[in-house]
Amino acid sequence: VPVIRLYDTVVEPFNRVYRKHMHTAFEISVCGGGSGVYRVNDKVYSITPGDLFFFASNVPHCITQINEGEIMTLTTVQFEPRFLWAYGEYNFDLKYLNLFNCSDMPFEHKFSSDSDVAHCVSEYIFEMKREYLAHDIEYEYMIRSALSRLMIFFIRKFGKNVPEFSVNKQSIANLNGAMNYIDQNFASD
């Protein structure tokens, strides 16, 4: 089953050494409160309320500090790319994923709270969260719709700096078949 996770995190103050944390899912987080430090590979970013952080697949990242006397809250969406293309009735252009897969992304991992990117993307994330919490009829489609609009926003903002690529739709169908087989049979020999 294609995966999307929407969750809130509340974390007490701490200091810790950098430990590599990464995953295949894309991750976008919005800081709701608190301040501290995020480390992404060799880059160090300050965290303040309203800041937005984006991590493509397999990008090591770790919060190494939450300032004393503050509680940090984060709202996060993590999604596998196939969440967007795995549904046959939902036509998704794969060029959107190239923006997040290129080894030299045309943007930093952090967007400050005062940026238009942080503001717009946060609205999409909160829309997905509202749909998820309400579990109203067809909420899954509403979440995919908001996520697709979020991707379109990134393409409009940064897409001119991304190299073109093409993917055979049959290759995607084969990949989906392999992923579904793994999902259904991972516990057996």
PDB file of N, CA, C and O in Angstrom, residues 23-59:
ATOM      1  N   HIS A  23      15.484   8.104   5.165  1.00  0.00           N
ATOM      2  CA  HIS A  23      14.450   7.174   4.739  1.00  0.00           C
ATOM      3  C   HIS A  23      14.157   7.418   3.272  1.00  0.00           C
ATOM      4  O   HIS A  23      14.539   8.450   2.716  1.00  0.00           O
ATOM      5  N   THR A  24      13.482   6.474   2.651  1.00  0.00           N
ATOM      6  CA  THR A  24      13.171   6.623   1.230  1.00  0.00           C
ATOM      7  C   THR A  24      12.010   7.583   0.988  1.00  0.00           C
ATOM      8  O   THR A  24      11.875   8.117  -0.105  1.00  0.00           O
ATOM      9  N   ALA A  25      11.190   7.798   1.986  1.00  0.00           N
ATOM     10  CA  ALA A  25      10.056   8.717   1.831  1.00  0.00           C
ATOM     11  C   ALA A  25      10.551  10.162   1.775  1.00  0.00           C
ATOM     12  O   ALA A  25      11.557  10.509   2.375  1.00  0.00           O
ATOM     13  N   PHE A  26       9.826  10.994   1.024  1.00  0.00           N
ATOM     14  CA  PHE A  26      10.059  12.428   1.068  1.00  0.00           C
ATOM     15  C   PHE A  26       9.468  12.936   2.371  1.00  0.00           C
ATOM     16  O   PHE A  26       8.473  12.413   2.863  1.00  0.00           O
ATOM     17  N   GLU A  27      10.070  13.967   2.944  1.00  0.00           N
ATOM     18  CA  GLU A  27       9.576  14.512   4.208  1.00  0.00           C
ATOM     19  C   GLU A  27       9.532  16.023   4.137  1.00  0.00           C
ATOM     20  O   GLU A  27      10.486  16.661   3.688  1.00  0.00           O
ATOM     21  N   ILE A  28       8.400  16.577   4.595  1.00  0.00           N
ATOM     22  CA  ILE A  28       8.252  18.025   4.718  1.00  0.00           C
ATOM     23  C   ILE A  28       7.727  18.286   6.121  1.00  0.00           C
ATOM     24  O   ILE A  28       6.720  17.709   6.524  1.00  0.00           O
ATOM     25  N   SER A  29       8.428  19.147   6.875  1.00  0.00           N
ATOM     26  CA  SER A  29       8.033  19.457   8.252  1.00  0.00           C
ATOM     27  C   SER A  29       7.893  20.953   8.437  1.00  0.00           C
ATOM     28  O   SER A  29       8.684  21.730   7.894  1.00  0.00           O
ATOM     29  N   VAL A  30       6.899  21.339   9.237  1.00  0.00           N
ATOM     30  CA  VAL A  30       6.682  22.735   9.606  1.00  0.00           C
ATOM     31  C   VAL A  30       6.861  22.838  11.109  1.00  0.00           C
ATOM     32  O   VAL A  30       6.250  22.077  11.865  1.00  0.00           O
ATOM     33  N   CYS A  31       7.667  23.786  11.553  1.00  0.00           N
ATOM     34  CA  CYS A  31       7.860  24.014  12.987  1.00  0.00           C
ATOM     35  C   CYS A  31       6.724  24.886  13.500  1.00  0.00           C
ATOM     36  O   CYS A  31       6.531  26.010  13.047  1.00  0.00           O
ATOM     37  N   GLY A  32       5.975  24.347  14.459  1.00  0.00           N
ATOM     38  CA  GLY A  32       4.868  25.098  15.039  1.00  0.00           C
ATOM     39  C   GLY A  32       5.270  25.908  16.256  1.00  0.00           C
ATOM     40  O   GLY A  32       4.643  26.910  16.579  1.00  0.00           O
ATOM     41  N   GLY A  33       6.336  25.496  16.924  1.00  0.00           N
ATOM     42  CA  GLY A  33       6.787  26.200  18.119  1.00  0.00           C
ATOM     43  C   GLY A  33       8.140  25.688  18.561  1.00  0.00           C
ATOM     44  O   GLY A  33       8.540  24.584  18.218  1.00  0.00           O
ATOM     45  N   GLY A  34       8.838  26.496  19.314  1.00  0.00           N
ATOM     46  CA  GLY A  34      10.162  26.131  19.797  1.00  0.00           C
ATOM     47  C   GLY A  34      11.239  26.528  18.810  1.00  0.00           C
ATOM     48  O   GLY A  34      10.964  26.969  17.697  1.00  0.00           O
ATOM     49  N   SER A  35      12.481  26.391  19.241  1.00  0.00           N
ATOM     50  CA  SER A  35      13.609  26.713  18.374  1.00  0.00           C
ATOM     51  C   SER A  35      14.756  25.769  18.681  1.00  0.00           C
ATOM     52  O   SER A  35      14.808  25.154  19.742  1.00  0.00           O
ATOM     53  N   GLY A  36      15.667  25.669  17.739  1.00  0.00           N
ATOM     54  CA  GLY A  36      16.790  24.767  17.916  1.00  0.00           C
ATOM     55  C   GLY A  36      17.652  24.706  16.682  1.00  0.00           C
ATOM     56  O   GLY A  36      17.774  25.691  15.952  1.00  0.00           O
ATOM     57  N   VAL A  37      18.220  23.511  16.436  1.00  0.00           N
ATOM     58  CA  VAL A  37      19.164  23.324  15.338  1.00  0.00           C
ATOM     59  C   VAL A  37      18.839  22.028  14.598  1.00  0.00           C
ATOM     60  O   VAL A  37      18.628  20.987  15.219  1.00  0.00           O
ATOM     61  N   TYR A  38      18.809  22.122  13.265  1.00  0.00           N
ATOM     62  CA  TYR A  38      18.645  20.968  12.386  1.00  0.00           C
ATOM     63  C   TYR A  38      19.954  20.799  11.634  1.00  0.00           C
ATOM     64  O   TYR A  38      20.495  21.769  11.113  1.00  0.00           O
ATOM     65  N   ARG A  39      20.452  19.591  11.567  1.00  0.00           N
ATOM     66  CA  ARG A  39      21.658  19.329  10.791  1.00  0.00           C
ATOM     67  C   ARG A  39      21.281  18.422   9.630  1.00  0.00           C
ATOM     68  O   ARG A  39      20.621  17.403   9.810  1.00  0.00           O
ATOM     69  N   VAL A  40      21.712  18.820   8.432  1.00  0.00           N
ATOM     70  CA  VAL A  40      21.454  18.069   7.211  1.00  0.00           C
ATOM     71  C   VAL A  40      22.802  17.889   6.519  1.00  0.00           C
ATOM     72  O   VAL A  40      23.382  18.856   6.041  1.00  0.00           O
ATOM     73  N   ASN A  41      23.290  16.650   6.535  1.00  0.00           N
ATOM     74  CA  ASN A  41      24.639  16.379   6.047  1.00  0.00           C
ATOM     75  C   ASN A  41      25.611  17.312   6.766  1.00  0.00           C
ATOM     76  O   ASN A  41      25.675  17.309   7.982  1.00  0.00           O
ATOM     77  N   ASP A  42      26.320  18.165   6.020  1.00  0.00           N
ATOM     78  CA  ASP A  42      27.294  19.075   6.636  1.00  0.00           C
ATOM     79  C   ASP A  42      26.729  20.469   6.884  1.00  0.00           C
ATOM     80  O   ASP A  42      27.438  21.350   7.350  1.00  0.00           O
ATOM     81  N   LYS A  43      25.459  20.683   6.590  1.00  0.00           N
ATOM     82  CA  LYS A  43      24.845  21.996   6.781  1.00  0.00           C
ATOM     83  C   LYS A  43      24.104  22.035   8.107  1.00  0.00           C
ATOM     84  O   LYS A  43      23.517  21.055   8.541  1.00  0.00           O
ATOM     85  N   VAL A  44      24.131  23.208   8.729  1.00  0.00           N
ATOM     86  CA  VAL A  44      23.445  23.420  10.004  1.00  0.00           C
ATOM     87  C   VAL A  44      22.436  24.548   9.803  1.00  0.00           C
ATOM     88  O   VAL A  44      22.774  25.610   9.280  1.00  0.00           O
ATOM     89  N   TYR A  45      21.195  24.290  10.198  1.00  0.00           N
ATOM     90  CA  TYR A  45      20.118  25.270  10.050  1.00  0.00           C
ATOM     91  C   TYR A  45      19.510  25.570  11.411  1.00  0.00           C
ATOM     92  O   TYR A  45      19.257  24.655  12.197  1.00  0.00           O
ATOM     93  N   SER A  46      19.231  26.828  11.660  1.00  0.00           N
ATOM     94  CA  SER A  46      18.476  27.172  12.864  1.00  0.00           C
ATOM     95  C   SER A  46      17.004  26.859  12.608  1.00  0.00           C
ATOM     96  O   SER A  46      16.538  26.900  11.472  1.00  0.00           O
ATOM     97  N   ILE A  47      16.291  26.525  13.672  1.00  0.00           N
ATOM     98  CA  ILE A  47      14.862  26.230  13.585  1.00  0.00           C
ATOM     99  C   ILE A  47      14.119  27.280  14.400  1.00  0.00           C
ATOM    100  O   ILE A  47      14.442  27.501  15.567  1.00  0.00           O
ATOM    101  N   THR A  48      13.144  27.923  13.789  1.00  0.00           N
ATOM    102  CA  THR A  48      12.272  28.855  14.497  1.00  0.00           C
ATOM    103  C   THR A  48      10.829  28.573  14.066  1.00  0.00           C
ATOM    104  O   THR A  48      10.602  27.951  13.025  1.00  0.00           O
ATOM    105  N   PRO A  49       9.848  29.001  14.839  1.00  0.00           N
ATOM    106  CA  PRO A  49       8.451  28.740  14.483  1.00  0.00           C
ATOM    107  C   PRO A  49       8.107  29.236  13.082  1.00  0.00           C
ATOM    108  O   PRO A  49       8.499  30.332  12.689  1.00  0.00           O
ATOM    109  N   GLY A  50       7.410  28.389  12.330  1.00  0.00           N
ATOM    110  CA  GLY A  50       7.008  28.722  10.972  1.00  0.00           C
ATOM    111  C   GLY A  50       7.983  28.267   9.904  1.00  0.00           C
ATOM    112  O   GLY A  50       7.651  28.264   8.722  1.00  0.00           O
ATOM    113  N   ASP A  51       9.198  27.867  10.303  1.00  0.00           N
ATOM    114  CA  ASP A  51      10.168  27.388   9.323  1.00  0.00           C
ATOM    115  C   ASP A  51       9.698  26.071   8.729  1.00  0.00           C
ATOM    116  O   ASP A  51       9.063  25.255   9.398  1.00  0.00           O
ATOM    117  N   LEU A  52      10.051  25.860   7.469  1.00  0.00           N
ATOM    118  CA  LEU A  52       9.688  24.655   6.741  1.00  0.00           C
ATOM    119  C   LEU A  52      10.969  23.928   6.341  1.00  0.00           C
ATOM    120  O   LEU A  52      11.928  24.558   5.888  1.00  0.00           O
ATOM    121  N   PHE A  53      10.980  22.610   6.499  1.00  0.00           N
ATOM    122  CA  PHE A  53      12.136  21.797   6.131  1.00  0.00           C
ATOM    123  C   PHE A  53      11.697  20.717   5.156  1.00  0.00           C
ATOM    124  O   PHE A  53      10.658  20.095   5.342  1.00  0.00           O
ATOM    125  N   PHE A  54      12.518  20.520   4.122  1.00  0.00           N
ATOM    126  CA  PHE A  54      12.214  19.529   3.103  1.00  0.00           C
ATOM    127  C   PHE A  54      13.392  18.577   2.951  1.00  0.00           C
ATOM    128  O   PHE A  54      14.538  19.005   2.853  1.00  0.00           O
ATOM    129  N   PHE A  55      13.101  17.259   2.913  1.00  0.00           N
ATOM    130  CA  PHE A  55      14.132  16.247   2.725  1.00  0.00           C
ATOM    131  C   PHE A  55      13.682  15.272   1.645  1.00  0.00           C
ATOM    132  O   PHE A  55      12.621  14.661   1.761  1.00  0.00           O
ATOM    133  N   ALA A  56      14.495  15.144   0.612  1.00  0.00           N
ATOM    134  CA  ALA A  56      14.229  14.160  -0.431  1.00  0.00           C
ATOM    135  C   ALA A  56      14.619  12.775   0.081  1.00  0.00           C
ATOM    136  O   ALA A  56      15.096  12.630   1.213  1.00  0.00           O
ATOM    137  N   SER A  57      14.418  11.772  -0.744  1.00  0.00           N
ATOM    138  CA  SER A  57      14.765  10.407  -0.361  1.00  0.00           C
ATOM    139  C   SER A  57      16.250  10.295   0.011  1.00  0.00           C
ATOM    140  O   SER A  57      17.110  10.840  -0.670  1.00  0.00           O
ATOM    141  N   ASN A  58      16.502   9.599   1.097  1.00  0.00           N
ATOM    142  CA  ASN A  58      17.845   9.241   1.535  1.00  0.00           C
ATOM    143  C   ASN A  58      18.763  10.428   1.824  1.00  0.00           C
ATOM    144  O   ASN A  58      19.968  10.342   1.634  1.00  0.00           O
ATOM    145  N   VAL A  59      18.197  11.521   2.297  1.00  0.00           N
ATOM    146  CA  VAL A  59      18.998  12.666   2.729  1.00  0.00           C
ATOM    147  C   VAL A  59      19.145  12.585   4.247  1.00  0.00           C
ATOM    148  O   VAL A  59      18.145  12.673   4.972  1.00  0.00           O
TER     149      VAL A  59
END
